[in-house]
C-alpha positions in Angstrom: 104.8 31.1 88.2 103.4 32.8 85.0 105.0 32.6 81.6 106.1 36.3 81.2 107.7 36.6 84.7 111.4 36.9 85.0 112.8 34.7 87.5 115.0 37.4 88.6 112.6 39.9 89.2 109.2 40.5 91.0 106.0 41.4 89.0 105.9 40.7 85.4 109.1 43.2 84.7 111.8 42.1 82.3 114.9 42.5 83.8 117.3 45.2 81.7 121.3 45.3 82.8 120.0 43.4 86.2 117.4 45.8 86.9 113.6 45.5 86.7 112.4 47.6 83.8 109.5 48.8 86.1 112.1 51.0 88.2 112.5 53.3 85.1 108.9 54.4 85.4 109.4 54.9 89.5 112.6 57.0 88.8 111.1 59.2 86.1 107.7 59.6 88.2 110.0 60.8 91.5 112.1 63.3 89.1 108.7 64.8 88.0 107.1 64.9 91.0 109.7 66.5 92.8 110.5 69.0 89.9 106.5 69.8 90.3 106.5 70.4 94.1 109.9 72.3 94.4 109.1 74.4 91.4 105.7 75.5 92.9 107.0 75.8 96.0 110.1 78.2 95.2 108.0 80.9 93.8 105.0 80.6 96.5 105.8 83.2 99.0 106.1 85.8 96.2 102.8 84.7 94.9 101.4 85.4 98.3 103.2 88.9 98.6 102.9 90.2 95.4 99.8 88.4 93.6 97.5 87.9 96.7 98.7 91.3 98.2 99.7 89.9 101.5 102.2 91.3 104.0 105.6 89.8 104.7 104.2 88.1 108.0 100.8 86.7 106.3 102.9 85.2 103.5 105.5 83.6 105.8 102.7 82.2 107.9 100.9 80.6 105.5 104.0 79.5 103.7 104.9 77.6 106.8 101.5 76.4 107.4 101.4 74.5 103.9 105.1 73.0 104.5 104.0 71.8 107.8 100.9 69.9 106.3 103.5 68.3 103.8 105.1 67.1 106.8 102.1 65.7 108.4 100.4 63.9 105.6 102.8 61.2 104.9 102.0 59.6 108.4 98.6 59.3 107.1 100.0 58.3 103.5 101.6 55.4 105.0 99.0 54.1 107.4 96.4 54.1 104.2 98.9 52.3 102.1 100.2 49.7 104.6 96.9 49.0 106.1 93.9 49.2 103.3 95.0 50.4 99.9 98.7 49.2 99.5 101.3 51.5 98.0 100.3 51.3 94.2 96.9 52.1 94.7 97.8 54.8 97.1 100.5 56.6 94.9 97.9 56.5 92.1 95.0 58.0 94.2 97.2 60.7 95.8 98.8 61.7 92.6 95.2 62.4 90.9 94.5 64.6 94.0 98.2 66.3 94.0 97.9 67.1 89.9 94.5 68.6 90.6 96.0 70.5 93.2 98.5 72.2 90.9 95.9 72.7 88.4 94.1 74.8 90.8 97.2 76.6 91.9 97.9 77.6 88.0 94.4 78.6 87.4 94.5 80.8 90.5 97.1 82.6 89.5 95.4 83.8 86.1 94.7 87.6 86.6 92.4 87.8 83.7 89.9 85.8 85.3 88.6 88.7 87.4 90.2 91.5 86.0 87.1 93.1 84.6 88.4 96.6 84.6 91.5 95.1 82.7 94.2 96.7 84.8 96.1 94.2 85.5 95.1 93.7 88.9 92.1 90.9 89.9 88.9 92.6 91.0 87.7 89.5 93.0 90.6 88.5 95.1 88.5 86.0 97.2 88.4 83.8 94.0 91.8 83.8 93.9 92.6 83.4 97.6 90.1 80.4 97.7 91.1 78.4 95.0 95.1 78.8 96.1 94.1 77.4 99.7 92.2 74.6 98.1 94.9 73.8 95.8 97.5 73.8 98.5 95.7 71.8 100.9 95.3 69.3 97.8 99.2 69.4 97.2 99.9 68.8 100.7 97.5 66.0 101.0 99.3 64.4 97.4 103.0 65.0 98.1 103.1 63.9 101.7 100.6 61.0 101.1 102.9 59.3 98.4 106.1 60.4 99.8 106.8 57.4 102.2 105.4 55.0 99.3 107.1 55.5 96.4 110.6 54.9 97.6 109.3 51.6 99.4 107.4 50.7 96.5 110.4 50.8 94.5 112.2 48.6 96.8 109.6 46.4 96.4 110.2 45.8 93.0 113.7 44.0 94.0 114.2 40.0 95.0 116.1 39.4 97.9 119.1 38.3 95.9 119.0 41.9 94.5 120.8 43.6 97.2 123.2 45.5 95.0 120.8 46.5 92.6 118.7 47.8 95.3 121.2 50.0 96.9 122.1 51.5 93.5 118.4 52.1 92.9 117.6 54.1 96.0 121.0 56.3 95.0 119.6 57.1 91.8 116.4 57.9 93.4 117.6 60.4 95.8 119.9 61.8 93.2 116.7 62.4 91.0 115.0 64.3 94.3 118.1 66.7 94.5 118.1 66.9 90.3 114.2 67.6 90.4 114.7 70.2 93.1 117.8 72.0 91.5 116.3 72.3 88.0 113.1 73.4 89.1 114.3 76.1 91.4 116.3 77.4 88.5 113.7 77.1 86.0 110.1 78.3 87.5 111.5 81.7 88.9 112.6 82.5 85.4 109.1 81.4 84.3 108.0 83.8 86.7 109.8 86.8 85.8 108.1 86.7 82.3 105.1 89.1 81.5 102.1 87.3 80.4 98.2 87.8 80.1 95.3 88.2 77.7 94.6 92.0 78.6 97.5 93.2 80.7 100.8 92.0 81.2 101.7 91.0 84.6 104.5 88.6 86.2 103.5 85.2 85.1 102.9 83.1 88.2 100.1 81.1 86.1 103.3 79.6 84.2 105.3 79.2 87.0 102.7 77.0 88.6 101.5 75.8 85.2 105.0 73.7 84.3 104.8 72.1 87.8 101.2 71.2 87.1 102.1 69.9 83.8 104.9 67.7 85.3 103.0 66.2 87.9 100.6 65.1 85.3 103.5 63.5 83.2 104.5 61.6 86.6 101.4 60.2 87.1 100.8 59.2 83.6 104.3 57.5 83.4 103.6 55.7 86.6 100.5 54.5 85.2 102.1 53.1 82.0 104.3 50.8 84.2 101.4 49.5 86.0 101.5 46.0 84.5 105.2 45.5 85.3 105.1 46.3 88.8 105.0 43.7 91.8 102.3 45.0 93.8 102.4 43.7 97.7 99.3 43.2 99.7 98.9 45.6 102.5 100.3 43.8 105.7 99.6 46.4 108.3 101.2 49.2 109.6 103.2 49.0 112.3 102.7 52.7 113.6 99.2 51.6 114.6 100.5 48.5 116.5 103.0 50.9 118.4 100.0 53.5 119.3 97.6 51.0 120.6 100.3 49.1 122.6 101.2 52.8 124.0 97.6 53.8 124.7 97.1 50.3 126.3 100.0 50.7 128.4 99.0 54.2 129.8 95.5 53.2 130.3 96.2 49.9 131.9 98.8 52.1 134.2 95.9 54.7 135.1 93.7 51.7 136.2 96.2 50.1 138.5 97.3 53.6 139.9 96.5 52.4 143.4 99.4 51.9 145.7 98.4 48.2 146.3 99.4 47.3 142.8 103.5 46.5 142.6 105.2 49.3 140.5 107.0 47.8 137.4 110.3 48.6 136.1 109.2 50.8 133.1 105.7 52.2 132.3 105.6 50.3 129.1 105.7 46.9 131.2 102.0 47.7 131.9 101.1 46.6 128.3 102.5 42.8 129.0 98.8 41.6 129.7 98.0 42.1 126.1 101.1 42.7 123.9 104.1 40.6 123.0 107.3 41.1 125.4 109.6 41.6 122.3 107.3 44.2 120.9 107.2 46.0 124.0 111.0 46.0 124.3 111.3 47.4 120.7 108.8 50.3 121.3 111.0 51.0 124.6 114.0 51.5 122.3 112.4 53.7 119.8 110.8 55.8 122.6 114.5 56.3 123.7 115.1 57.7 120.4 112.1 59.9 120.2 112.7 61.4 123.7 115.8 62.9 121.7 113.5 64.5 118.9 112.1 66.7 121.1 114.3 69.8 121.0 114.8 69.1 117.1 111.9 70.7 115.6 113.7 74.4 116.4 116.5 73.4 113.9 113.6 73.0 111.0 112.4 76.2 112.3 115.4 78.0 110.9 116.1 75.8 108.0 112.7 76.0 106.2 113.0 80.0 106.3 115.2 79.6 103.2 111.9 79.7 101.1 110.2 82.6 103.2 112.2 85.1 105.1 115.3 84.6 103.2 113.5 85.1 99.7 111.5 87.8 100.8 115.2 89.0 101.9 116.6 88.9 98.6 113.9 90.8 96.6 115.6 94.0 98.6 118.6 93.0 97.1 120.7 93.5 94.0 120.7 90.4 91.9 123.1 91.2 89.0 126.2 89.3 88.5 127.6 90.4 85.6 126.7 88.1 82.8 123.7 86.7 84.7 120.8 88.4 86.6 119.7 86.0 89.5 116.0 86.5 90.6 115.2 86.6 94.4 113.8 83.0 94.6 116.8 81.6 92.4 119.0 82.0 95.6 117.4 79.0 97.0 119.3 76.8 94.2 122.6 77.6 96.3 121.2 74.9 98.9 120.9 71.8 96.7 124.2 72.8 94.9 125.9 73.0 98.1 124.4 69.8 99.6 125.7 67.9 96.2 129.3 69.2 97.1 129.3 69.2 100.7 128.0 65.5 101.3 130.9 63.6 99.6 133.3 66.5 101.1 132.2 65.6 104.8 132.0 62.0 104.1 135.3 61.5 102.4 137.3 64.4 104.1 136.2 66.2 107.5 134.8 63.1 109.1 137.8 60.9 108.4 140.3 63.8 109.4 138.3 64.4 112.6 138.8 60.9 113.4 142.5 60.8 112.4 142.9 63.4 114.9 141.7 60.6 117.7 138.4 63.0 118.3 135.2 60.9 118.9 132.9 62.7 116.7 129.8 60.8 117.5 126.5 61.4 115.7 124.7 63.0 118.5 127.9 65.6 118.5 127.7 66.0 114.7 123.8 66.9 114.9 124.9 69.5 118.1 127.5 71.3 115.5 124.8 71.1 112.9 122.4 73.4 115.3 125.4 75.6 115.8 125.7 75.7 112.1 122.1 76.8 111.9 122.4 79.4 114.3 125.6 81.0 112.7 123.4 81.1 109.3 120.8 83.3 111.1 123.2 85.7 112.5 125.0 86.3 109.0 121.3 86.8 107.8 120.7 89.4 110.5 124.2 91.1 109.7 123.0 91.1 105.9 119.7 92.7 106.8 121.5 95.1 108.9 123.6 96.1 105.7 120.2 96.1 103.5 118.3 98.4 106.4 121.0 100.8 105.9 120.0 101.3 102.4 116.3 101.7 102.9 114.7 105.0 103.1 113.2 106.4 106.3 109.4 106.3 105.6 106.9 108.5 107.5 105.4 107.0 110.8 101.8 107.0 111.4 101.5 110.5 112.8 104.2 111.8 110.4 104.2 112.9 106.7 107.0 113.9 104.5 107.5 116.4 101.3 110.0 117.1 98.7 110.1 120.2 96.9 110.5 120.8 93.1 111.0 124.3 91.6 109.1 123.8 88.4 109.6 128.0 87.4 112.7 129.4 85.7 113.5 131.7 88.7 115.4 130.9 92.2 112.8 130.5 94.7 112.9 130.4 98.7 110.5 127.9 100.7 110.4 127.8 104.5 108.8 124.6 106.1 108.0 124.2 110.0 111.1 123.3 112.0 113.3 123.9 109.3 115.5 126.6 107.7 114.9 128.2 104.6 115.3 126.2 101.4 116.5 128.0 98.4 115.8 126.2 95.2 117.4 126.9 91.9 115.5 126.9 88.6 114.5 123.0 87.7 115.9 122.1 90.9 114.4 119.9 93.4 115.5 119.4 97.2 118.0 116.7 98.0 115.8 114.7 100.2 112.2 114.5 102.0 111.3 116.6 104.8 109.7 114.9 107.6 106.5 117.1 109.2 103.7 116.4 111.6 100.7 115.2 109.4 97.7 117.6 109.0 97.6 121.2 108.0 100.9 122.5 107.4 101.7 126.2 106.5 104.4 127.0 103.7 106.1 130.2 103.0 106.7 130.0 99.3 108.4 133.0 97.9 106.6 135.9 99.6 103.2 134.0 99.9 101.8 131.6 102.8 100.2 128.4 101.4 98.2 126.2 103.8 98.6 122.7 102.8 97.1 119.4 103.9 99.5 116.6 104.8 98.2 112.8 104.8 99.5 110.6 107.6 102.1 108.3 106.6 102.3 109.5 103.1 105.3 110.9 101.2 104.5 114.0 98.7 106.1 116.0 96.3 105.2 119.8 96.2 105.0 120.9 92.6 105.6 124.6 92.6 105.4 126.3 89.0 106.4 130.3 88.4 102.9 131.1 89.7 103.3 129.8 93.1 99.5 129.9 93.7 99.1 127.0 91.3 101.2 124.5 93.1 100.4 120.6 92.9 100.9 118.1 95.5 101.9 114.7 93.9 102.0 111.5 95.9 105.2 109.4 96.2 105.8 106.0 96.9 106.2 105.0 100.7 107.7 101.5 100.0 110.1 99.9 97.6 108.9 99.1 94.2 107.5 95.3 94.0 109.9 92.5 92.9 113.0 94.8 92.2 111.4 96.6 89.5 112.2 100.4 89.3 109.2 102.9 89.7 109.6 105.8 87.2 107.4 108.7 86.5 107.8 112.0 84.5 106.6 115.8 85.5 106.0 118.1 82.5 107.1 121.8 83.1 106.4 122.9 79.8 103.7 124.6 78.5 102.5 121.9 75.9 101.9 118.5 76.1 104.4 115.8 75.8 104.1 112.0 75.2 106.8 109.6 77.2 107.4 106.1 75.9 109.8 102.9 75.8 110.0 100.0 73.6 108.0 98.1 76.0 105.7 100.7 78.0 103.8 103.6 76.8 103.9 106.0 79.5 101.4 108.3 78.1 100.4 111.9 77.0 101.6 114.2 80.0 99.6 117.5 80.2 101.5 120.8 80.7 102.3 121.4 84.5 101.3 117.6 85.5 102.9 114.3 86.0 102.6 110.9 84.8 101.5 107.8 86.7 104.1 105.3 87.9 105.6 103.1 85.3 107.6 99.7 86.5 110.8 99.1 84.8 112.7 96.3 84.9 116.6 96.5 86.0 119.0 97.2 82.8 119.1 99.9 80.1 115.9 101.5 79.3 115.4 103.8 76.3 113.1 106.7 76.6 111.4 108.7 73.7 109.9 112.1 74.6 107.7 113.7 71.8 106.4 117.1 71.2 104.4 118.4 68.5 106.8 117.8 65.9 110.3 117.3 67.4 111.1 114.2 69.7 114.1 113.3 72.2 115.8 110.0 72.7 117.9 109.1 75.7 118.5 106.1 77.5 119.3 105.2 81.1 120.5 102.1 83.3 118.7 100.9 86.1 119.3 99.0 89.1 116.7 97.3 91.4 114.1 98.5 93.5 114.7 102.4 93.0 112.0 105.2 92.5 112.9 108.2 90.1 111.1 111.4 88.7 112.2 113.0 85.4 111.5 116.7 85.5 111.2 118.1 82.0 111.5 121.8 82.7 110.3 124.7 80.6 113.6 125.3 79.0 113.8 121.7 77.7 115.5 121.4 74.4 115.0 118.6 71.8 117.7 117.3 70.2 120.6 114.7 70.6 121.7 116.0 74.0 118.2 116.7 75.3 118.8 114.4 78.3 121.6 117.0 79.8 118.4 119.5 80.3 116.5 116.8 82.2 116.2 117.0 86.1 116.4 113.6 87.8 115.4 113.1 91.3 115.7 109.9 93.3 113.3 109.5 95.6 114.3 105.8 96.4 117.5 104.4 96.0 118.3 101.3 94.2 119.3 98.3 96.1 123.0 98.3 96.8 123.3 94.9 99.0 124.3 92.3 96.5 122.8 88.9 96.6 126.0 87.4 97.1 126.1 88.7 100.5 123.3 85.7 101.1 125.9 82.7 100.3 127.5 82.5 103.6 124.2 82.0 105.1 123.0 79.5 102.9 126.5 77.7 103.4 126.1 77.4 107.0 122.7 76.1 107.0 123.6 73.7 104.4 126.6 72.4 106.5 124.1 72.5 109.2 121.7 70.5 107.2 124.4 67.7 106.5 125.4 67.2 110.1 122.2 67.7 111.3 119.8 65.9 109.1 121.6 63.2 107.4 123.4 62.5 110.2 120.1 62.4 112.5 118.3 59.8 110.1 121.5 57.7 110.3 121.6 57.6 114.0 117.9 56.9 114.4 118.0 53.9 112.2 121.0 52.6 113.9 119.1 52.8 117.1 115.9 51.3 116.5 114.9 47.7 115.6 114.3 47.1 111.7 110.6 47.1 111.9 110.5 50.1 113.7 112.2 52.5 111.4 108.8 53.6 109.9 108.0 54.9 113.2 111.2 56.9 113.5 110.7 58.4 110.0 106.9 59.4 111.2 108.7 60.9 114.3 111.0 62.6 112.2 108.9 64.1 109.6 106.9 65.4 112.8 109.4 67.3 114.1 109.8 69.2 110.8 106.0 70.0 110.7 106.3 71.1 114.5 108.9 73.5 113.5 107.5 75.2 110.6 104.6 75.8 113.1 106.7 77.2 115.3 107.5 79.9 112.2 104.0 80.5 112.1 103.6 81.2 115.4 106.8 83.7 116.0 105.7 85.6 112.7 101.9 86.4 113.9 102.4 86.6 117.8 105.8 88.3 117.9 105.3 91.2 115.4 109.3 92.0 115.8 109.4 95.4 113.9 112.9 94.9 112.8 113.6 91.9 110.5 117.5 91.5 111.9 116.2 91.1 115.2 113.8 88.6 114.4 117.0 86.5 113.2 118.6 87.2 116.3 115.9 85.8 118.2 115.7 82.4 116.2 119.6 81.8 116.5 119.5 82.6 120.3 116.4 80.2 120.7 118.1 77.5 118.4 121.5 77.9 120.9 119.2 77.6 124.0 117.7 74.5 122.5 121.3 73.0 121.4 122.7 73.6 124.9 119.4 71.5 126.2 120.1 68.8 123.3 123.6 68.5 124.1 123.1 67.7 127.8 120.7 65.2 126.5 123.2 63.6 124.2 125.8 63.4 126.7 123.8 61.4 129.0 122.4 58.9 126.3 124.0 55.4 125.8 124.3 54.1 122.6 122.9 50.8 122.0 122.8 47.8 119.6 119.1 46.8 118.7 120.1 43.6 116.8 121.8 42.2 119.8 119.5 43.4 122.4 116.6 41.8 120.2 118.6 38.5 120.1 119.2 38.7 123.9 115.8 39.1 124.4 114.7 36.5 122.4 117.1 34.3 123.8 115.6 34.9 127.3 112.2 34.4 126.1 113.3 30.8 124.7 115.1 30.1 128.1 111.9 30.8 129.6 109.6 29.0 127.3 112.0 25.8 127.8 112.0 26.3 131.5 108.6 26.8 131.6 108.1 23.5 129.4 109.9 21.5 132.0 108.3 22.5 134.7 105.1 21.7 133.0 106.9 18.2 131.9 107.7 17.7 135.7 104.1 18.4 137.0 102.6 15.9 134.3 105.3 13.4 135.7 104.1 13.7 139.3 100.7 13.6 138.4 101.2 10.1 136.4 103.0 8.9 139.4 100.2 9.9 141.6 97.3 8.3 139.3 99.2 5.0 139.2 99.6 4.7 142.9 95.8 5.4 143.6 94.7 2.9 141.1 97.0 0.0 142.7 95.5 1.1 146.3 92.1 -0.3 146.7 91.0 1.8 149.8 91.3 4.8 147.3 89.4 3.6 144.7 85.7 4.8 144.3 83.3 2.3 145.4 79.9 1.9 143.6 
């Protein structure tokens, strides 16, 4: 033993309070890595929608493709670590890949790189999309590859007599996972909501990705610093490869002996007995029995992982004002880790013991079934919330329609007649209450005593500006969707005979010519102070805004500058603010988290209890595979189903899960619980008895042969003659 190696720990690490010092570096590494991953993932779907300008379905599809890859690559990482590189080198190499991917994502979110006209929008979106896709692939390879290695590598640092310390380490380790997830989901949405840029100010996705990238670099550096203290076990081979080879041989051998002349065997895995150990075959049979129960499980993950996609997009159409605190849409995901930290001890200490005292046999498979039901209820809640949101959304024109609102800019009452509607009388400086829906194309308006032929574009909203001289009308385009990211779209119409300048402390709306209008300016929620300046006079007023509204401020010809100037403004509300509060999402988060605790935690516990010790890695791979398949199902539904109403899609997912839940409950009913250790012990005893019996038979044969040989030597007639 080297002089600097502590006898109580592996490697060359010193022992502090009974724990190897190397553990500190592993725990810090895990916290930083989880912060990096969940921080990036929290804002990812909004980055797709608002920066890359993808629609909801494509954003959802790419998001879930990425998540699916993150749960497929752990299988590859485990095989590489156990068969070739070892855990330490695998963590180092894939962490470098991981960090490069995070940096690529941060760079892809810098709009100024290709914003040649400096209007805040990238001019070469292909560059940003390509860099983002490369970054996401590298992140999926890195985070998935090191996922099965870090916890196991930490466990390797303890000796056999440090079982208590090892258990404590794993508790702290998983606390770091939840802590990193919780903090990053709070912080990165705040960073995203900031405005940044070199030439133009936009939402700071580069900072929201840059901080996780920096944390990943810190995680890598911290892990490397502890390199000299680690115990680095040599690769011992991967059990998953052995299992796959054994199953493959059994199938191939069965196919070769498919003829009826060969006798049937009890189990199809018995066809591997010619090449593989009978104990290994028996262990694989136990694993296959559990993996069969995994078949319906992906549907749960299909619903569960939509927290970061569909539910986040839902939150963008809601009111996040909680009084003293304004919650960003992507921050609502923090409800999940908070509820996990709350519900896990409550379930273990209160709910499950209470059910047991009531005399109910609440088996693990029954818990998982209830967990599925909880997730289905969560999506019913999401559908109800979506219906409430839809009530607040305006009805936009269809593909063959157009909509128009009327604004009388003159100082006299005006009567306007539209096809299919009664005559509308507008007071001076007043607008119609709502938009009128018309068939797109050339439309004849009766304005006062004159007829005007106006071309209305398909799927467009317009505001018809009618000055005192009706022949000088102007058609102003209006928004046909909610303003992005909960902002408020504000524009001004100048009805005066002289130009005015409009500004806020943060935004310069610009100079507005007489009888004309400004472009839309996006304002955050809260109170905004406006300044309207004429040649020598100015007007200051303020207004409170909510989330996702659109207003037009009309400055009439009779506008009077002064302290009460706002009273002479005409305010038109084109799109109402979000009135459905984000707090309405809390029930769906509660049910999905309760479902996660009952399904995920119990599922892993059940799986591990039903498989041999050396097969737990196989079950972990199978479990992660169900998560990946669940995310691919979201991709298929989002791209192929194309359900027009979002609430209907939520109901579809809930119905699919309930159908799968029925199938799973039937499978669970016929499942027989086993004790793998007892079965292995019985099997080993049987093998030992068979070996002893075989040895006894061989010994008896040898004795008979020796006896026969002695008789031959004694009989001269049986001796060979020369």
